[in-house]
CSV table of C-alpha atoms in Angstrom, one decimal:
chain,number,residue,atom,x,y,z
A,1,MET,CA,176.0,61.7,-62.3
A,2,GLU,CA,173.1,65.0,-61.3
A,3,LYS,CA,170.1,64.0,-61.6
A,4,THR,CA,167.1,65.9,-62.6
A,5,PRO,CA,164.2,65.9,-61.5
A,6,LEU,CA,161.2,65.5,-63.4
A,7,VAL,CA,157.9,67.7,-63.2
A,8,CYS,CA,154.3,65.5,-63.6
A,9,ASP,CA,151.4,68.5,-63.9
A,10,TYR,CA,148.2,66.5,-63.7
A,11,GLY,CA,144.9,68.6,-65.2
A,12,SER,CA,141.7,68.6,-65.1
A,13,GLY,CA,142.1,68.9,-69.6
A,14,PHE,CA,145.9,68.3,-70.1
A,15,SER,CA,148.6,67.0,-68.7
A,16,LYS,CA,151.9,68.2,-69.0
A,17,VAL,CA,155.5,66.6,-68.2
A,18,GLY,CA,158.9,68.1,-68.9
A,19,PHE,CA,162.0,68.1,-66.9
A,20,SER,CA,162.5,70.6,-64.2
A,21,GLY,CA,164.8,74.2,-65.7
A,22,THR,CA,163.3,73.8,-69.2
A,23,GLN,CA,161.3,76.0,-70.7
A,24,ALA,CA,158.7,74.1,-71.8
A,25,PRO,CA,157.2,70.2,-70.8
A,26,GLN,CA,158.3,67.5,-73.5
A,27,ALA,CA,155.2,66.4,-73.5
A,28,VAL,CA,151.3,67.5,-73.6
A,29,PHE,CA,148.7,65.6,-74.0
A,30,PRO,CA,144.5,64.9,-72.5
A,31,THR,CA,144.2,63.5,-69.1
A,32,ILE,CA,141.8,60.9,-70.3
A,33,LEU,CA,141.6,57.0,-70.5
A,34,GLY,CA,139.4,55.6,-72.1
A,35,LYS,CA,138.8,50.9,-71.1
A,36,MET,CA,136.9,49.0,-73.9
A,37,LYS,CA,133.9,48.2,-73.7
A,38,HIS,CA,133.9,45.0,-74.6
A,39,THR,CA,137.4,42.5,-75.9
A,40,ASN,CA,139.2,41.6,-79.2
A,41,VAL,CA,136.8,44.5,-80.7
A,42,LEU,CA,139.2,45.8,-82.7
A,43,GLU,CA,141.8,43.6,-84.6
A,44,GLY,CA,146.0,43.7,-83.6
A,45,LEU,CA,146.0,46.0,-80.3
A,46,GLY,CA,146.2,42.4,-79.3
A,47,GLU,CA,146.0,42.5,-74.5
A,48,GLN,CA,145.6,46.3,-75.0
A,49,ASP,CA,142.2,47.3,-72.9
A,50,TRP,CA,143.1,51.1,-71.9
A,51,PHE,CA,144.3,53.6,-74.0
A,52,ILE,CA,146.0,57.0,-72.8
A,53,GLY,CA,145.9,60.2,-73.9
A,54,ALA,CA,145.4,61.4,-77.3
A,55,GLU,CA,145.2,57.4,-78.2
A,56,THR,CA,141.8,57.6,-77.1
A,57,GLN,CA,140.2,60.1,-79.8
A,58,THR,CA,141.0,57.2,-82.6
A,59,ASN,CA,139.0,54.6,-80.8
A,60,ARG,CA,135.9,56.6,-79.0
A,61,THR,CA,133.6,54.7,-80.1
A,62,GLU,CA,134.8,51.1,-78.8
A,63,LEU,CA,135.5,52.3,-75.4
A,64,ASN,CA,134.3,53.8,-71.7
A,65,MET,CA,135.6,57.2,-71.2
A,66,TYR,CA,137.5,58.0,-67.6
A,67,TYR,CA,138.6,61.3,-66.3
A,68,PRO,CA,140.8,60.9,-63.5
A,69,ILE,CA,140.8,64.7,-62.6
A,70,SER,CA,137.9,66.3,-62.5
A,71,ARG,CA,138.9,70.5,-61.9
A,72,GLY,CA,141.4,70.0,-60.7
A,73,ALA,CA,141.1,67.6,-58.3
A,74,ILE,CA,141.7,64.1,-58.2
A,75,THR,CA,138.5,62.2,-58.2
A,76,ASN,CA,140.1,58.4,-59.6
A,77,TRP,CA,143.7,57.7,-58.2
A,78,ASP,CA,144.2,54.6,-60.0
A,79,ASN,CA,143.4,56.3,-62.9
A,80,VAL,CA,146.3,58.6,-62.7
A,81,GLU,CA,148.3,55.8,-62.0
A,82,LYS,CA,147.5,54.0,-65.2
A,83,LYS,CA,148.5,56.7,-66.7
A,84,GLU,CA,152.3,57.1,-65.7
A,85,PRO,CA,153.1,54.7,-68.9
A,86,ALA,CA,152.0,57.5,-70.8
A,87,VAL,CA,154.7,59.7,-69.2
A,88,TRP,CA,157.2,57.6,-69.9
A,89,ASP,CA,156.1,57.1,-73.4
């Protein structure tokens, strides 16, 4: 069974993820993270305190926003790693 490489292109504005050999990425999402300013502010979210990509727009007023890549350079590697679950979803 041949394994197809996954290609991740993390940019300052958007991240693009797809499989090698395809014409276009399978997913494109904003390279932005949001962390809850206060715990238990938004009803129904359970223990979720980090939001990734487009999820940040819905709850923007309740979040501290983080941009882990600036001008093409990673400025916060820990926050880049927090984005990884969005790649697999």
